[in-house]
XYZ file of C-alpha atoms in Angstrom:
315
model
C 155.365 135.812 44.445
C 157.865 134.463 46.475
C 155.869 132.152 49.938
C 155.231 133.573 53.044
C 155.548 131.493 55.682
C 154.252 132.673 59.408
C 155.237 129.519 61.054
C 158.950 126.953 62.171
C 156.739 123.856 61.518
C 154.896 125.307 58.394
C 154.585 122.785 55.915
C 157.443 123.861 53.145
C 158.127 123.817 50.323
C 154.774 122.847 49.008
C 154.638 120.231 46.038
C 154.589 123.182 43.635
C 157.614 124.720 45.428
C 159.308 121.795 44.633
C 158.107 121.629 41.043
C 159.283 124.947 40.642
C 163.155 124.533 41.735
C 163.717 121.923 40.547
C 165.703 122.029 36.705
C 166.385 119.014 34.542
C 167.964 119.394 31.560
C 168.350 116.119 28.663
C 171.130 114.416 27.201
C 170.645 111.373 24.815
C 169.120 109.036 27.303
C 169.890 110.388 30.509
C 167.987 113.219 32.564
C 170.060 115.326 35.101
C 168.540 117.099 37.673
C 168.907 119.307 40.323
C 166.887 121.204 43.026
C 167.744 124.063 45.247
C 165.860 125.447 47.979
C 166.522 126.989 51.951
C 167.891 125.279 55.004
C 165.120 123.375 56.241
C 162.375 124.695 59.104
C 162.332 123.028 62.407
C 159.241 120.943 61.581
C 161.495 118.985 59.443
C 164.775 119.148 60.836
C 163.262 117.485 64.297
C 161.553 114.846 61.668
C 164.656 114.600 60.066
C 166.694 114.026 63.388
C 164.243 111.760 65.245
C 164.265 109.277 61.446
C 168.231 109.444 61.529
C 168.719 108.924 65.299
C 171.453 111.975 65.485
C 171.089 115.304 65.365
C 171.834 117.335 62.152
C 173.992 120.392 61.319
C 173.506 123.385 61.434
C 172.077 124.147 58.111
C 170.655 121.356 57.041
C 169.530 121.320 53.184
C 166.784 118.744 53.448
C 164.894 119.520 50.063
C 167.946 119.574 47.954
C 169.044 117.275 45.585
C 171.021 116.464 42.706
C 169.955 113.110 40.075
C 170.528 111.522 37.232
C 168.599 108.836 35.501
C 169.071 106.600 32.451
C 164.958 106.470 30.577
C 165.596 103.331 28.971
C 166.015 101.469 32.410
C 164.763 103.376 35.083
C 168.491 103.004 36.590
C 168.664 106.064 38.899
C 171.527 107.611 41.378
C 170.879 110.371 43.634
C 172.073 112.696 46.131
C 170.321 113.880 49.562
C 171.396 115.010 52.723
C 169.412 112.891 54.238
C 170.861 109.804 53.006
C 174.138 111.339 53.062
C 173.589 111.740 56.783
C 172.667 108.090 56.890
C 175.576 107.650 56.323
C 177.399 109.295 59.126
C 178.922 106.919 61.835
C 176.075 106.260 64.546
C 178.465 104.572 66.960
C 181.352 105.658 69.213
C 183.591 102.638 68.911
C 185.763 104.924 66.095
C 188.825 105.074 68.282
C 190.194 107.653 64.881
C 187.424 109.989 66.303
C 188.805 108.982 69.927
C 191.828 109.942 69.287
C 191.386 113.711 67.650
C 188.958 114.217 70.222
C 191.604 113.756 73.123
C 193.793 115.424 70.940
C 191.409 118.733 70.401
C 191.148 118.229 74.119
C 194.879 118.407 74.751
C 195.364 121.275 72.461
C 193.249 123.656 74.256
C 194.087 122.245 78.053
C 190.956 120.756 78.909
C 190.081 118.654 81.381
C 189.178 115.283 80.882
C 185.463 116.408 81.239
C 186.006 118.502 78.119
C 186.566 115.112 76.283
C 183.837 113.715 77.701
C 181.948 116.511 75.661
C 183.192 116.206 72.391
C 182.934 112.063 71.955
C 179.123 112.207 71.587
C 177.996 108.412 70.852
C 178.019 109.397 66.899
C 180.643 110.859 64.488
C 179.929 114.635 65.701
C 181.791 115.549 62.379
C 179.277 114.537 59.919
C 182.583 112.503 57.952
C 180.152 110.670 56.038
C 181.035 108.045 53.580
C 177.894 108.560 51.009
C 178.646 107.754 47.468
C 175.200 108.253 46.108
C 171.879 106.601 46.637
C 170.957 104.358 43.645
C 167.929 102.345 42.676
C 166.749 100.644 39.845
C 162.992 99.992 38.912
C 162.989 96.619 41.071
C 164.680 97.982 44.099
C 161.945 101.260 44.005
C 159.175 98.796 43.285
C 160.091 96.663 46.605
C 160.152 100.255 48.622
C 156.740 101.469 46.889
C 153.525 101.035 47.879
C 151.509 97.356 47.041
C 150.457 97.614 43.025
C 147.150 96.012 42.073
C 147.310 93.101 41.003
C 148.869 92.582 37.088
C 145.714 91.460 34.684
C 145.830 87.182 34.282
C 148.200 86.091 31.379
C 147.171 85.736 28.084
C 149.039 82.861 27.898
C 149.335 79.708 30.064
C 151.481 78.862 32.056
C 154.199 76.173 32.066
C 155.612 74.991 35.246
C 159.048 76.948 36.235
C 157.819 80.092 34.344
C 157.157 81.932 37.498
C 160.237 81.173 38.324
C 161.909 82.207 35.216
C 160.176 85.844 34.855
C 161.508 85.987 38.652
C 164.907 85.330 37.734
C 164.433 87.846 34.744
C 164.085 90.440 37.401
C 166.498 89.357 39.422
C 169.095 89.340 36.298
C 168.365 92.852 35.198
C 168.592 94.333 38.713
C 171.888 92.866 38.978
C 172.933 93.945 35.578
C 172.068 97.685 36.801
C 174.806 97.229 39.570
C 177.958 98.595 39.486
C 180.375 96.592 39.523
C 185.333 97.272 40.438
C 186.365 97.954 37.372
C 190.107 99.172 36.319
C 189.141 101.561 33.624
C 189.356 105.322 35.282
C 187.565 108.252 34.391
C 188.989 110.246 31.167
C 190.545 113.254 32.700
C 192.232 114.355 29.348
C 188.499 114.752 27.668
C 187.285 116.428 30.355
C 189.877 119.055 30.505
C 188.532 119.629 26.683
C 187.050 123.447 27.063
C 183.503 121.738 25.342
C 180.295 123.762 25.595
C 178.490 123.551 28.948
C 174.942 122.530 27.867
C 173.988 122.546 31.979
C 175.874 123.329 35.119
C 174.750 123.040 38.959
C 176.238 123.334 42.592
C 173.849 121.773 45.304
C 174.367 122.119 49.342
C 173.864 119.566 51.234
C 174.509 120.279 54.262
C 177.298 122.066 56.846
C 178.700 122.869 60.150
C 181.105 124.274 62.209
C 181.936 122.425 64.564
C 181.113 123.682 67.631
C 183.592 127.147 66.063
C 186.150 124.834 65.478
C 186.214 124.267 61.996
C 183.802 123.344 59.192
C 182.065 120.357 57.547
C 180.544 121.000 54.482
C 178.911 118.278 51.852
C 177.818 120.308 48.577
C 177.585 118.579 44.902
C 178.862 120.119 41.665
C 177.429 118.783 37.835
C 178.050 120.374 34.587
C 176.755 118.509 31.159
C 178.784 118.604 28.178
C 177.340 117.030 24.449
C 179.111 113.334 25.284
C 180.279 113.178 28.761
C 179.148 114.716 31.708
C 180.604 114.547 35.532
C 179.525 115.159 39.014
C 181.286 116.124 41.885
C 180.287 114.839 45.800
C 182.632 116.527 48.038
C 182.767 115.785 51.601
C 185.150 118.662 53.487
C 186.037 118.188 56.789
C 188.371 120.418 58.705
C 188.766 119.861 62.263
C 191.121 122.919 63.338
C 194.678 121.494 64.883
C 193.731 118.123 64.637
C 192.662 116.737 60.759
C 191.726 117.282 58.175
C 189.263 114.874 55.850
C 188.589 115.096 51.635
C 185.904 112.955 50.348
C 185.015 113.188 46.973
C 182.107 111.204 44.872
C 183.001 111.284 40.859
C 180.218 110.290 39.015
C 181.415 110.203 34.997
C 178.515 109.586 32.639
C 179.490 108.357 28.337
C 176.148 109.567 26.764
C 177.495 107.588 23.517
C 178.085 104.434 25.179
C 175.459 104.541 27.908
C 178.274 103.613 30.860
C 178.554 105.205 34.323
C 181.734 105.357 36.095
C 181.769 105.933 39.707
C 184.812 106.442 41.609
C 184.799 107.336 44.930
C 188.199 108.767 47.016
C 188.930 109.645 50.398
C 191.868 111.297 51.792
C 193.615 112.794 55.026
C 195.998 114.021 56.760
C 197.458 115.839 59.955
C 196.283 119.330 60.241
C 199.439 120.292 61.323
C 200.880 118.381 58.648
C 198.879 120.157 55.769
C 199.672 123.150 56.884
C 203.049 122.570 56.700
C 202.580 121.612 52.867
C 201.262 124.722 52.317
C 203.962 126.934 53.880
C 206.201 125.057 51.761
C 204.616 126.408 48.445
C 205.467 129.899 49.950
C 202.789 131.256 51.318
C 202.832 133.247 54.146
C 200.950 132.449 56.940
C 198.010 134.519 56.784
C 197.519 132.954 52.765
C 198.103 129.666 54.836
C 194.469 130.394 56.696
C 192.664 131.214 53.440
C 193.852 128.610 52.456
C 192.995 126.213 54.870
C 189.272 127.015 54.574
C 189.790 125.982 50.342
C 189.606 122.120 50.087
C 190.497 122.684 45.956
C 193.507 124.771 47.269
C 194.784 121.438 49.905
C 193.695 118.456 47.947
C 196.674 117.554 46.276
C 198.241 117.376 49.023
C 196.058 115.208 51.044
C 197.734 111.388 50.934
C 194.753 109.296 49.638
C 193.282 106.537 51.897
C 190.962 105.169 50.464
C 189.569 104.557 46.652
C 186.960 102.480 44.889
C 186.617 102.207 40.855
C 183.424 100.616 39.441
C 180.987 100.995 36.730
C 177.884 100.158 35.007
C 176.963 99.521 31.468
C 173.176 100.745 31.218
C 172.763 100.322 27.346
C 170.141 97.475 26.188
Protein backbone atom coordinates (compact mmCIF):
# COMPACT_ATOMS: atom_id res chain seq x y z
CA UNK A 1 0.00 0.00 0.00
CA UNK A 2 1.29 3.48 -0.86
CA UNK A 3 2.35 5.68 2.04
CA UNK A 4 -0.06 8.45 2.99
CA UNK A 5 1.72 11.77 3.45
CA UNK A 6 -0.23 14.43 5.34
CA UNK A 7 2.38 17.17 5.75
CA UNK A 8 4.93 18.73 3.35
CA UNK A 9 7.58 18.45 6.07
CA UNK A 10 6.71 14.90 7.12
CA UNK A 11 9.83 12.71 6.85
CA UNK A 12 9.83 10.94 3.49
CA UNK A 13 10.95 8.52 2.38
CA UNK A 14 11.27 6.28 5.41
CA UNK A 15 14.13 3.75 5.45
CA UNK A 16 11.76 0.97 4.39
CA UNK A 17 10.63 3.05 1.39
CA UNK A 18 14.26 3.57 0.35
CA UNK A 19 14.97 -0.14 0.62
CA UNK A 20 11.89 -1.07 -1.41
CA UNK A 21 12.66 1.50 -4.10
CA UNK A 22 16.29 0.39 -4.55
CA UNK A 23 16.95 -2.24 -7.22
CA UNK A 24 20.31 -4.00 -7.42
CA UNK A 25 21.92 -6.37 -9.89
CA UNK A 26 25.17 -8.26 -9.38
CA UNK A 27 27.39 -9.03 -12.35
CA UNK A 28 30.69 -10.66 -11.52
CA UNK A 29 32.37 -8.66 -8.77
CA UNK A 30 30.23 -5.58 -9.39
CA UNK A 31 26.86 -4.54 -7.95
CA UNK A 32 24.82 -2.01 -9.92
CA UNK A 33 22.04 -0.24 -8.00
CA UNK A 34 19.39 2.32 -8.88
CA UNK A 35 16.65 4.06 -6.95
CA UNK A 36 13.66 6.07 -8.20
CA UNK A 37 11.42 7.97 -5.80
CA UNK A 38 9.03 10.95 -6.15
CA UNK A 39 10.09 14.60 -6.17
CA UNK A 40 11.56 15.72 -2.85
CA UNK A 41 9.23 17.39 -0.38
CA UNK A 42 9.51 20.89 1.11
CA UNK A 43 11.44 19.90 4.23
CA UNK A 44 14.28 18.05 2.48
CA UNK A 45 14.41 20.74 -0.20
CA UNK A 46 14.87 23.49 2.40
CA UNK A 47 17.62 21.47 4.07
CA UNK A 48 19.34 20.88 0.74
CA UNK A 49 19.21 24.56 -0.22
CA UNK A 50 20.60 25.56 3.16
CA UNK A 51 23.47 23.10 2.82
CA UNK A 52 24.24 23.90 -0.83
CA UNK A 53 23.85 27.66 -0.48
CA UNK A 54 21.83 27.98 -3.71
CA UNK A 55 18.19 27.48 -4.72
CA UNK A 56 17.56 24.04 -6.23
CA UNK A 57 15.68 23.33 -9.49
CA UNK A 58 11.89 23.16 -9.50
CA UNK A 59 11.97 19.38 -9.86
CA UNK A 60 14.54 17.80 -7.55
CA UNK A 61 14.76 14.06 -6.92
CA UNK A 62 16.96 14.12 -3.88
CA UNK A 63 16.58 10.44 -2.99
CA UNK A 64 17.34 9.03 -6.43
CA UNK A 65 20.68 7.36 -7.11
CA UNK A 66 22.56 5.19 -9.54
CA UNK A 67 25.70 3.46 -8.28
CA UNK A 68 28.33 0.92 -9.30
CA UNK A 69 30.27 -0.87 -6.56
CA UNK A 70 33.22 -3.25 -6.82
CA UNK A 71 32.71 -5.65 -3.92
CA UNK A 72 36.28 -7.00 -3.44
CA UNK A 73 37.82 -3.52 -3.04
CA UNK A 74 34.84 -1.47 -1.83
CA UNK A 75 35.39 1.02 -4.67
CA UNK A 76 32.19 2.80 -5.66
CA UNK A 77 30.93 5.51 -8.00
CA UNK A 78 27.51 7.05 -7.36
CA UNK A 79 25.37 9.65 -9.09
CA UNK A 80 22.99 11.71 -6.95
CA UNK A 81 21.27 15.10 -7.13
CA UNK A 82 22.95 16.73 -4.13
CA UNK A 83 26.52 16.17 -5.29
CA UNK A 84 25.56 17.14 -8.84
CA UNK A 85 24.19 20.49 -7.66
CA UNK A 86 27.20 20.96 -5.40
CA UNK A 87 29.29 20.98 -8.60
CA UNK A 88 27.30 23.93 -10.02
CA UNK A 89 29.22 27.23 -10.10
CA UNK A 90 28.15 29.21 -7.02
CA UNK A 91 29.75 32.50 -8.00
CA UNK A 92 28.89 35.36 -10.35
CA UNK A 93 32.36 35.34 -11.92
CA UNK A 94 31.53 33.13 -14.88
CA UNK A 95 31.95 35.58 -17.75
CA UNK A 96 30.22 33.30 -20.25
CA UNK A 97 27.20 33.22 -17.97
CA UNK A 98 27.16 37.02 -17.83
CA UNK A 99 27.49 37.28 -21.59
CA UNK A 100 24.64 34.82 -22.12
CA UNK A 101 22.44 36.64 -19.65
CA UNK A 102 23.02 39.93 -21.49
CA UNK A 103 22.26 38.26 -24.81
CA UNK A 104 19.10 36.73 -23.42
CA UNK A 105 17.99 40.05 -22.01
CA UNK A 106 18.77 41.94 -25.22
CA UNK A 107 16.87 39.41 -27.29
CA UNK A 108 13.73 40.31 -25.37
CA UNK A 109 14.45 44.06 -25.45
CA UNK A 110 14.61 44.28 -21.69
CA UNK A 111 16.23 47.07 -19.74
CA UNK A 112 19.51 46.85 -17.84
CA UNK A 113 17.44 46.15 -14.74
CA UNK A 114 16.28 42.96 -16.42
CA UNK A 115 19.88 41.85 -16.83
CA UNK A 116 20.53 42.33 -13.14
CA UNK A 117 17.59 40.11 -12.39
CA UNK A 118 18.97 37.39 -14.65
CA UNK A 119 22.56 37.36 -13.39
CA UNK A 120 22.17 35.73 -9.98
CA UNK A 121 25.15 34.88 -7.78
CA UNK A 122 25.22 31.26 -8.98
CA UNK A 123 24.87 29.41 -12.27
CA UNK A 124 21.10 29.49 -12.50
CA UNK A 125 21.25 27.24 -15.61
CA UNK A 126 22.45 24.41 -13.33
CA UNK A 127 25.17 23.46 -15.84
CA UNK A 128 26.96 21.07 -13.52
CA UNK A 129 30.40 19.62 -14.23
CA UNK A 130 29.52 16.55 -12.15
CA UNK A 131 31.28 13.31 -13.10
CA UNK A 132 30.00 11.15 -10.25
CA UNK A 133 30.95 10.69 -6.61
CA UNK A 134 33.80 8.21 -6.20
CA UNK A 135 34.48 6.60 -2.85
CA UNK A 136 36.97 4.02 -1.60
CA UNK A 137 37.15 2.24 1.78
CA UNK A 138 39.76 4.74 2.98
CA UNK A 139 37.74 7.81 1.95
CA UNK A 140 34.54 6.34 3.38
CA UNK A 141 36.23 5.61 6.69
CA UNK A 142 37.64 9.14 6.99
CA UNK A 143 34.18 10.60 6.41
CA UNK A 144 32.37 8.33 8.85
CA UNK A 145 32.01 8.38 12.61
CA UNK A 146 35.24 7.27 14.32
CA UNK A 147 35.25 3.56 15.00
CA UNK A 148 36.22 1.81 18.21
CA UNK A 149 39.97 1.18 18.46
CA UNK A 150 41.09 -2.15 16.98
CA UNK A 151 42.27 -4.96 19.26
CA UNK A 152 45.95 -4.93 20.22
CA UNK A 153 48.27 -6.57 17.67
CA UNK A 154 49.35 -10.14 18.29
CA UNK A 155 52.89 -9.39 17.12
CA UNK A 156 55.40 -6.95 18.44
CA UNK A 157 55.68 -3.76 16.44
CA UNK A 158 59.07 -2.70 15.27
CA UNK A 159 59.97 0.94 14.61
CA UNK A 160 58.44 2.04 11.33
CA UNK A 161 55.60 -0.53 11.27
CA UNK A 162 52.99 2.19 11.85
CA UNK A 163 54.31 4.20 8.92
CA UNK A 164 54.36 1.09 6.75
CA UNK A 165 50.71 0.39 7.53
CA UNK A 166 49.82 3.98 6.76
CA UNK A 167 51.71 3.85 3.49
CA UNK A 168 49.93 0.63 2.51
CA UNK A 169 46.52 2.24 3.09
CA UNK A 170 47.49 5.34 1.14
CA UNK A 171 48.92 3.25 -1.69
CA UNK A 172 45.71 1.25 -1.91
CA UNK A 173 43.61 4.42 -1.99
CA UNK A 174 45.88 5.87 -4.66
CA UNK A 175 45.61 2.71 -6.76
CA UNK A 176 41.82 2.94 -6.72
CA UNK A 177 41.76 6.44 -8.23
CA UNK A 178 41.00 7.33 -11.83
CA UNK A 179 44.09 8.19 -13.89
CA UNK A 180 44.35 9.55 -17.47
CA UNK A 181 44.22 6.96 -20.24
CA UNK A 182 44.35 6.81 -24.03
CA UNK A 183 42.20 3.67 -24.22
CA UNK A 184 38.72 4.72 -25.42
CA UNK A 185 35.40 3.17 -24.51
CA UNK A 186 34.82 0.30 -27.00
CA UNK A 187 31.75 1.67 -28.76
CA UNK A 188 31.64 -1.18 -31.28
CA UNK A 189 31.25 -3.75 -28.50
CA UNK A 190 28.40 -1.72 -27.03
CA UNK A 191 26.64 -1.68 -30.41
CA UNK A 192 26.32 -5.46 -30.34
CA UNK A 193 22.84 -6.77 -29.68
CA UNK A 194 23.81 -8.66 -26.53
CA UNK A 195 21.01 -9.41 -24.06
CA UNK A 196 20.36 -6.61 -21.57
CA UNK A 197 20.41 -8.03 -18.05
CA UNK A 198 19.60 -4.81 -16.21
CA UNK A 199 18.38 -1.39 -17.35
CA UNK A 200 17.13 1.75 -15.67
CA UNK A 201 16.75 5.48 -16.26
CA UNK A 202 16.79 7.80 -13.26
CA UNK A 203 16.03 11.51 -13.12
CA UNK A 204 18.09 13.66 -10.73
CA UNK A 205 16.78 17.18 -11.42
CA UNK A 206 14.99 19.36 -13.97
CA UNK A 207 14.41 23.10 -14.34
CA UNK A 208 12.49 25.03 -16.98
CA UNK A 209 14.75 28.08 -16.40
CA UNK A 210 11.85 30.41 -15.70
CA UNK A 211 10.06 29.16 -18.85
CA UNK A 212 13.01 30.07 -21.06
CA UNK A 213 14.41 26.62 -21.78
CA UNK A 214 15.35 23.49 -19.88
CA UNK A 215 18.12 22.07 -17.74
CA UNK A 216 17.84 18.38 -16.94
CA UNK A 217 20.22 15.82 -15.45
CA UNK A 218 19.40 12.14 -15.82
CA UNK A 219 21.26 8.83 -15.64
CA UNK A 220 20.80 5.74 -17.80
CA UNK A 221 22.41 2.38 -17.13
CA UNK A 222 22.40 -0.89 -19.08
CA UNK A 223 24.19 -4.07 -18.12
CA UNK A 224 25.27 -6.94 -20.36
CA UNK A 225 27.00 -10.19 -19.44
CA UNK A 226 30.57 -8.98 -19.98
CA UNK A 227 30.24 -5.20 -19.91
CA UNK A 228 28.04 -2.28 -18.93
CA UNK A 229 27.58 1.40 -19.74
CA UNK A 230 26.27 4.24 -17.61
CA UNK A 231 25.43 7.61 -19.16
CA UNK A 232 24.85 10.67 -16.98
CA UNK A 233 23.70 13.51 -19.23
CA UNK A 234 23.13 17.18 -18.54
CA UNK A 235 21.04 18.81 -21.27
CA UNK A 236 20.70 22.57 -21.00
CA UNK A 237 18.94 24.74 -23.58
CA UNK A 238 18.48 28.46 -23.00
CA UNK A 239 16.16 29.63 -25.76
CA UNK A 240 17.74 32.03 -28.28
CA UNK A 241 21.06 31.87 -26.42
CA UNK A 242 22.95 28.57 -25.98
CA UNK A 243 22.67 24.77 -25.99
CA UNK A 244 24.87 22.54 -23.81
CA UNK A 245 25.29 18.80 -23.39
CA UNK A 246 27.65 17.39 -20.77
CA UNK A 247 27.98 13.61 -20.81
CA UNK A 248 29.70 11.34 -18.31
CA UNK A 249 30.03 7.78 -19.56
CA UNK A 250 31.17 5.03 -17.22
CA UNK A 251 32.12 1.78 -18.94
CA UNK A 252 32.85 -1.38 -16.96
CA UNK A 253 34.62 -4.45 -18.31
CA UNK A 254 33.46 -7.17 -15.93
CA UNK A 255 36.11 -9.66 -17.04
CA UNK A 256 39.11 -7.30 -16.74
CA UNK A 257 37.48 -5.52 -13.76
CA UNK A 258 38.43 -2.20 -15.33
CA UNK A 259 36.37 0.99 -15.26
CA UNK A 260 36.68 3.74 -17.88
CA UNK A 261 35.15 7.18 -17.39
CA UNK A 262 34.74 9.64 -20.25
CA UNK A 263 33.53 13.20 -19.67
CA UNK A 264 32.54 15.18 -22.76
CA UNK A 265 31.25 18.76 -22.80
CA UNK A 266 29.59 20.10 -25.95
CA UNK A 267 28.23 23.58 -26.54
CA UNK A 268 27.01 25.86 -29.31
CA UNK A 269 24.90 28.95 -29.85
CA UNK A 270 21.15 28.45 -30.11
CA UNK A 271 20.85 29.90 -33.61
CA UNK A 272 23.76 27.82 -34.86
CA UNK A 273 22.09 24.62 -33.67
CA UNK A 274 18.81 25.72 -35.21
CA UNK A 275 20.53 26.40 -38.55
CA UNK A 276 22.20 22.97 -38.56
CA UNK A 277 18.87 21.29 -37.89
CA UNK A 278 17.30 23.17 -40.83
CA UNK A 279 20.19 22.04 -43.03
CA UNK A 280 19.27 18.40 -42.30
CA UNK A 281 15.98 19.00 -44.11
CA UNK A 282 13.71 19.40 -41.11
CA UNK A 283 10.77 21.78 -41.41
CA UNK A 284 10.56 24.61 -38.82
CA UNK A 285 8.01 22.77 -36.64
CA UNK A 286 10.20 19.66 -36.60
CA UNK A 287 13.21 21.81 -35.66
CA UNK A 288 11.32 23.11 -32.63
CA UNK A 289 10.64 19.54 -31.56
CA UNK A 290 14.25 18.48 -32.18
CA UNK A 291 15.54 21.29 -29.98
CA UNK A 292 13.83 19.57 -27.05
CA UNK A 293 15.60 16.25 -27.69
CA UNK A 294 19.25 15.99 -26.66
CA UNK A 295 19.70 12.81 -28.72
CA UNK A 296 18.81 14.67 -31.93
CA UNK A 297 21.27 17.52 -31.42
CA UNK A 298 24.19 15.89 -29.58
CA UNK A 299 26.11 15.19 -32.81
CA UNK A 300 25.59 18.77 -34.01
CA UNK A 301 27.42 20.37 -31.08
CA UNK A 302 31.20 20.89 -31.13
CA UNK A 303 33.17 19.35 -28.27
CA UNK A 304 34.73 21.94 -25.94
CA UNK A 305 36.17 19.55 -23.32
CA UNK A 306 36.97 15.85 -23.10
CA UNK A 307 38.53 13.90 -20.23
CA UNK A 308 39.28 10.16 -20.45
CA UNK A 309 40.24 8.21 -17.32
CA UNK A 310 40.36 4.62 -16.11
CA UNK A 311 40.97 2.56 -12.99
CA UNK A 312 41.89 -1.12 -12.68
CA UNK A 313 40.19 -2.85 -9.74
CA UNK A 314 41.46 -6.38 -10.22
CA UNK A 315 43.29 -7.65 -7.15
